[in-house]
Each structure stands twice: as structure tokens, then as C-alpha cells.
Short mmCIF file of C-alpha atoms in Angstrom, two decimals:
data_model
loop_
_atom_site.label_atom_id
_atom_site.label_comp_id
_atom_site.label_asym_id
_atom_site.label_seq_id
_atom_site.Cartn_x
_atom_site.Cartn_y
_atom_site.Cartn_z
CA MET A 1 65.41 67.70 151.39
CA THR A 2 69.12 67.00 150.92
CA THR A 3 71.37 70.06 150.87
CA ALA A 4 74.86 70.51 149.47
CA THR A 5 76.11 70.59 153.06
CA ASP A 6 74.39 67.26 153.83
CA THR A 7 75.98 65.71 150.75
CA TYR A 8 79.44 66.97 151.64
CA GLU A 9 79.16 65.83 155.25
CA SER A 10 78.03 62.40 154.07
CA VAL A 11 81.01 62.10 151.73
CA SER A 12 83.42 63.36 154.39
CA ALA A 13 82.15 60.80 156.88
CA LEU A 14 82.43 58.00 154.32
CA VAL A 15 86.00 58.93 153.36
CA ARG A 16 86.98 59.02 157.02
CA ARG A 17 85.44 55.59 157.71
CA GLU A 18 87.09 54.05 154.65
CA THR A 19 90.52 55.70 154.72
CA SER A 20 90.83 57.71 158.00
CA MET A 21 91.56 60.77 155.86
CA ILE A 22 89.89 64.07 156.65
CA TYR A 23 88.10 66.38 154.24
CA ASP A 24 87.81 69.67 156.11
CA ALA A 25 85.14 72.27 155.42
CA GLY A 26 85.92 74.35 152.38
CA LYS A 27 86.75 71.42 150.07
CA GLU A 28 83.22 71.06 148.71
CA TYR A 29 84.34 72.18 145.26
CA LEU A 30 87.01 69.45 145.15
CA VAL A 31 84.61 66.71 146.18
CA GLU A 32 82.05 67.77 143.58
CA ALA A 33 84.67 68.04 140.83
CA ARG A 34 85.97 64.55 141.51
CA LEU A 35 82.58 62.87 141.90
CA ARG A 36 80.76 64.60 139.03
CA PRO A 37 82.31 62.40 136.27
CA LEU A 38 81.47 59.25 138.25
CA ALA A 39 77.91 60.42 138.83
CA ALA A 40 77.50 61.24 135.14
CA ALA A 41 78.78 57.80 134.15
CA ALA A 42 76.27 56.25 136.56
CA GLY A 43 73.47 58.36 135.06
CA CYS A 44 72.61 60.37 138.15
CA THR A 45 73.31 63.62 139.97
CA VAL A 46 76.12 64.00 142.49
CA ASP A 47 73.59 64.00 145.36
CA GLU A 48 72.00 60.80 144.07
CA TYR A 49 75.41 59.24 143.56
CA VAL A 50 76.49 59.99 147.13
CA LYS A 51 73.31 58.34 148.47
CA ARG A 52 74.22 55.25 146.45
CA LEU A 53 77.72 54.86 147.85
CA PRO A 54 76.90 53.17 151.19
CA ILE A 55 75.08 50.33 149.41
CA ASP A 56 77.16 49.98 146.23
CA PRO A 57 80.68 48.66 146.93
CA VAL A 58 81.81 49.00 143.31
CA GLU A 59 80.92 52.68 143.07
CA ARG A 60 82.19 53.26 146.61
CA ARG A 61 85.63 52.00 145.60
CA LYS A 62 85.59 54.23 142.53
CA ALA A 63 84.65 57.21 144.70
CA MET A 64 87.38 56.47 147.25
CA ASP A 65 89.93 56.21 144.45
CA ALA A 66 88.81 59.57 143.05
CA LEU A 67 88.80 61.29 146.44
CA THR A 68 92.19 60.07 147.66
CA ILE A 69 94.26 61.08 144.62
CA ASN A 70 96.95 63.55 145.69
CA GLU A 71 99.21 65.85 143.73
CA THR A 72 102.57 64.39 142.83
CA SER A 73 105.47 64.93 140.47
CA TRP A 74 108.89 63.52 139.64
CA PHE A 75 111.58 64.26 142.23
CA ARG A 76 109.06 66.39 144.13
CA ASP A 77 110.71 69.19 146.12
CA HIS A 78 114.11 67.94 144.84
CA ALA A 79 115.98 68.40 148.14
CA PRO A 80 114.88 65.06 149.71
CA TYR A 81 116.17 63.17 146.68
CA GLN A 82 119.45 65.05 146.75
CA VAL A 83 119.87 64.19 150.44
CA PHE A 84 119.05 60.57 149.70
CA SER A 85 121.71 60.33 146.96
CA ASP A 86 124.43 62.37 148.68
CA VAL A 87 123.97 61.52 152.35
CA LEU A 88 121.61 58.66 153.19
CA LEU A 89 122.55 56.22 150.44
CA PRO A 90 126.31 56.22 151.22
CA ARG A 91 125.49 55.51 154.88
CA LEU A 92 123.10 52.73 153.95
CA LEU A 93 125.66 51.19 151.62
CA GLU A 94 128.07 51.00 154.52
CA ALA A 95 125.45 49.63 156.91
CA ARG A 96 124.23 46.97 154.44
CA ALA A 97 127.63 45.90 153.11
CA ALA A 98 127.03 42.33 154.31
CA THR A 99 123.71 41.82 152.51
CA ARG A 100 124.15 44.27 149.64
CA HIS A 101 120.38 44.70 149.49
CA LEU A 102 118.15 47.74 150.15
CA ARG A 103 114.42 47.95 150.79
CA ILE A 104 112.47 51.19 150.42
CA TRP A 105 108.82 51.89 151.17
CA SER A 106 107.02 54.59 149.17
CA ALA A 107 103.97 55.07 151.41
CA ALA A 108 100.90 56.73 149.87
CA CYS A 109 102.62 56.39 146.51
CA SER A 110 99.82 57.93 144.41
CA SER A 111 100.55 57.27 140.71
CA GLY A 112 104.12 56.16 141.35
CA GLN A 113 106.34 59.14 140.54
CA GLU A 114 108.06 58.96 143.93
CA ALA A 115 108.77 55.22 143.69
CA TYR A 116 110.14 55.49 140.17
CA SER A 117 112.15 58.61 140.98
CA LEU A 118 113.89 56.57 143.67
CA ALA A 119 114.35 53.69 141.23
CA MET A 120 116.13 56.05 138.84
CA LEU A 121 118.49 57.24 141.55
CA LEU A 122 119.30 53.70 142.64
CA ASP A 123 119.94 52.73 139.02
CA GLN A 124 122.46 55.55 138.84
CA HIS A 125 124.14 55.26 142.23
CA LEU A 126 123.87 51.69 143.47
CA PRO A 127 127.16 49.77 143.06
CA ALA A 128 127.32 46.67 140.91
CA GLY A 129 126.24 43.52 142.69
CA TRP A 130 123.65 45.24 144.87
CA THR A 131 119.93 44.47 144.75
CA HIS A 132 116.99 46.58 145.83
CA GLU A 133 113.23 46.56 146.23
CA ILE A 134 110.82 49.48 146.34
CA VAL A 135 107.40 48.73 147.81
CA ALA A 136 104.75 51.22 146.72
CA THR A 137 101.54 51.29 148.77
CA ASP A 138 98.38 53.33 148.50
CA VAL A 139 94.75 53.22 149.61
CA SER A 140 93.64 53.78 145.99
CA THR A 141 93.46 50.65 143.85
CA ALA A 142 93.28 52.83 140.73
CA MET A 143 96.58 54.48 141.63
CA LEU A 144 98.26 51.13 142.26
CA GLU A 145 97.13 49.98 138.83
CA ARG A 146 98.80 53.07 137.37
CA VAL A 147 102.03 52.22 139.20
CA ARG A 148 101.96 48.70 137.78
CA ASN A 149 101.23 49.97 134.26
CA ALA A 150 104.01 52.58 134.63
CA ARG A 151 102.61 54.73 131.82
CA TYR A 152 102.43 58.51 131.98
CA SER A 153 101.07 61.25 129.76
CA ALA A 154 103.17 63.95 128.12
CA VAL A 155 101.85 66.41 130.70
CA GLU A 156 102.90 64.15 133.57
CA VAL A 157 106.43 63.51 132.31
CA ASN A 158 106.90 67.27 132.03
CA ARG A 159 106.29 67.73 135.75
CA GLY A 160 109.77 67.62 137.27
CA LEU A 161 111.33 64.94 135.10
CA PRO A 162 114.76 65.86 133.64
CA ALA A 163 115.01 65.40 129.88
CA THR A 164 117.97 63.04 130.37
CA ALA A 165 115.81 60.79 132.58
CA LEU A 166 113.04 60.73 129.97
CA VAL A 167 115.48 59.55 127.32
CA ARG A 168 117.16 57.02 129.60
CA TYR A 169 114.22 55.49 131.43
CA PHE A 170 111.14 55.80 129.20
CA ALA A 171 109.93 54.43 125.88
CA ARG A 172 107.07 55.74 123.77
CA ALA A 173 103.83 53.78 124.13
CA GLY A 174 101.31 55.39 121.79
CA ASN A 175 100.50 58.81 123.20
CA GLU A 176 102.12 57.94 126.55
CA TRP A 177 105.55 57.24 127.96
CA GLU A 178 106.28 53.89 129.60
CA ILE A 179 109.01 53.24 132.15
CA VAL A 180 111.57 50.68 131.01
CA PRO A 181 111.38 47.13 132.42
CA ARG A 182 114.69 47.33 134.32
CA LEU A 183 113.16 49.92 136.64
CA ARG A 184 109.70 48.39 136.83
CA GLU A 185 111.06 45.04 138.01
CA HIS A 186 112.26 46.63 141.24
CA VAL A 187 108.90 48.24 142.15
CA SER A 188 106.12 46.17 143.70
CA THR A 189 102.69 47.39 144.82
CA ARG A 190 100.40 46.65 147.72
CA HIS A 191 97.00 48.01 148.67
CA LEU A 192 97.32 49.56 152.13
CA ASN A 193 95.45 52.01 154.33
CA LEU A 194 98.09 53.70 156.50
CA ALA A 195 95.65 53.73 159.41
CA ALA A 196 95.34 49.92 159.23
CA PRO A 197 97.87 47.25 160.32
CA TYR A 198 101.11 46.86 158.34
CA ASP A 199 101.11 43.08 158.42
CA GLY A 200 103.63 41.26 156.27
CA LEU A 201 105.48 44.32 154.99
CA GLY A 202 108.75 43.64 156.76
CA SER A 203 111.25 46.37 157.62
CA PHE A 204 112.79 49.04 155.42
CA ASP A 205 116.03 50.97 155.08
CA LEU A 206 114.12 54.06 154.01
CA ILE A 207 110.45 54.94 154.41
CA MET A 208 109.16 57.87 152.37
CA LEU A 209 106.03 59.09 154.17
CA ARG A 210 105.81 62.46 152.49
CA ASN A 211 102.89 64.87 152.22
CA VAL A 212 100.28 62.48 153.59
CA LEU A 213 100.14 62.92 157.39
CA ILE A 214 98.54 66.34 156.86
CA TYR A 215 95.36 64.53 155.76
CA PHE A 216 94.90 62.73 159.10
CA ASP A 217 93.77 63.96 162.49
CA GLN A 218 96.27 64.22 165.32
CA GLU A 219 95.39 60.90 166.93
CA THR A 220 95.71 58.99 163.65
CA LYS A 221 98.95 60.77 162.79
CA HIS A 222 100.47 59.75 166.12
CA ASP A 223 99.25 56.17 165.67
CA ILE A 224 100.83 55.97 162.22
CA LEU A 225 104.18 57.29 163.47
CA ARG A 226 104.08 54.91 166.41
CA ARG A 227 103.51 51.92 164.14
CA MET A 228 106.11 53.14 161.66
CA ARG A 229 108.85 52.86 164.27
CA PRO A 230 109.31 49.04 164.06
CA MET A 231 109.08 49.23 160.26
CA VAL A 232 112.38 51.15 160.07
CA ALA A 233 115.30 48.71 160.00
CA PRO A 234 118.37 49.34 162.18
CA HIS A 235 120.37 52.23 160.68
CA GLY A 236 117.33 53.09 158.56
CA TYR A 237 115.48 56.37 157.98
CA LEU A 238 112.01 57.85 157.89
CA MET A 239 111.47 60.92 155.71
CA LEU A 240 108.39 63.13 156.07
CA GLY A 241 107.13 65.91 153.83
CA SER A 242 108.47 69.45 154.07
CA SER A 243 105.16 70.70 155.46
CA GLU A 244 104.96 68.02 158.14
CA THR A 245 106.49 67.94 161.57
CA THR A 246 106.72 65.67 164.58
CA LEU A 247 107.40 68.47 167.05
CA ASP A 248 103.94 68.07 168.59
CA LEU A 249 104.35 64.39 169.46
CA PRO A 250 103.52 63.15 172.95
CA PRO A 251 106.67 62.49 175.03
CA ASP A 252 106.54 58.69 174.76
CA LEU A 253 106.33 58.83 170.97
CA ALA A 254 108.89 61.62 170.59
CA ALA A 255 111.33 59.47 172.54
CA GLN A 256 111.12 56.77 169.85
CA TRP A 257 112.49 59.04 167.12
CA ARG A 258 115.70 60.95 166.63
CA ARG A 259 115.48 63.98 164.35
CA GLU A 260 118.48 65.02 162.27
CA GLN A 261 118.90 67.96 159.93
CA GLU A 262 120.57 67.18 156.61
CA GLY A 263 120.80 70.44 154.69
CA ARG A 264 117.26 71.68 154.18
CA VAL A 265 115.78 68.26 154.91
CA GLN A 266 114.85 66.79 158.27
CA VAL A 267 115.14 63.01 158.55
CA HIS A 268 114.05 60.71 161.37
CA ARG A 269 115.83 57.68 162.69
CA PRO A 270 114.94 55.18 165.38
CA ALA A 271 116.12 56.50 168.73
CA THR A 272 117.82 53.16 169.44
CA GLY A 273 120.01 51.10 167.15
CA ALA A 274 120.93 54.11 165.01
CA LEU A 275 124.30 54.89 163.49
CA THR A 276 126.53 57.09 165.58
#
């Protein structure tokens, strides 16, 4: 007889195999809440639905999308965006004066609020004649579709978005708000599991890897940070979430990064080839 514990352990193992993310004990309520609508649509119980996942790739993808959705908001935590505008961007403008082009990676982008928050700041602060690209990646195909559609509900636009930004960068689209084309054209999407290779992404002036490492085990976290190092362009930056730290890195990995405190925000730069 299948128990609730068996079902949860099965789901946890599947999520880890598919995404390398960890669902610790105590999150049973979250798993059930996110899978119940999918099970109902499939005409079965949650237990029956979970048994179906290993042999049904379509439902498995739906389940992975549902289980990897993270909380997000516009200009989340505020301070990192302020540091980007006031400190990091002026330095990057100086460093990239020859090319006048910036590349930013919004890793684990969820529904796109981080990527578009950055696009708003660049629209406001980037000098004339400069170009930029924001690459938004996520393991959830459903979330990437939302980034491409760039439509948000009234509830979502009320989560951290200044009223001036709503007026300037959104247009009504039925019951939703749609981001204007001039921002959308700078944001591209790519399906990516952070625990998998980063082939073909190129290097970036800023990588936003915020509030996602906490979902991985220590070994995977270290592997991600090790493979992030060559993705940061010379003079570029890596920014982690406020609840994340690299203080527990093994010596060889710690030596690859240089931590700097900018106000209340800690940023990371490659230990070699950085600005002095």
C-alpha cells in the first residue's frame, strides 16, 4: 500500500533526478498543493498521478514546471538593484567603453520579473548608443513561456513595481498588463538546468544567481559556482541572493572568487582579471 511518505519520497527523487533541486522533509504540503490541480485535470488522485510521472513525459514536464516555480517580485530586495545602478553599471560602462554593449544573465529567472526589472534600469541609465542583452534561463518551460509572453496579472504588478514603472513600461492587455516591446526585445530565453552544462551561453558582464543555490545540495552548489567562473567576463560580476553565501567553499573554489561588499550587498568577481 502506498503511503503519503512513499509518494513524497518518489516525487522528491524525481525532482532531484530531473533538476538536481532538493525537496527536504516538511514540504509535503507544498508538493501536494502544486500537484493536486494537475492530478485533477488528469482525472486521478495525487498518488495515482505520481505513479504516472515516470512513464508519462508530458505530465512529468508539467509536474516539474509546477514544482520548480519559486517566489519572485519586481526589484526583489531592492538593494541589489540599487547597487547595480549606482555602483556596478558605472564601472561596467567604463570597462565596456570600446564595445558599448552589455550582457546580463538572469539565472533561474522564474516568471521574468528579475530580467525585466533589469531591463527597466538599463532603459533608464544606459547612455545613448549602447546596446544590451538579457538572457533569462530557467528549468521550467512554463516559466520561460511566461517570460516570452511578458504578461502579468494585477496582483503580480502590485508586488514591488513602482507606479511610475507600470505607467512607463506596461500596456493593458485585457485583464493583464503587458511589457512594452522596447523592453521585451532585449530579453531572450533559454531552457537550462543550472546543474547541466552551460554550452553556447557565452560570457556575461553580470550574472544574477539569486535565491536559487539554497535549493541544491552542497556538492551541486559548489559545482555550479565552479562552472559559473568562466561565464563571468573580465571586469564582470556575480550576484547571489541575500540568504546565500560562499563562505563554506573549498579552498580551490574560494580562490577563484573575490568577494566585495557594496553597501548591504555582497558581490563576487573573478579573482583574476578584475578591476583594481
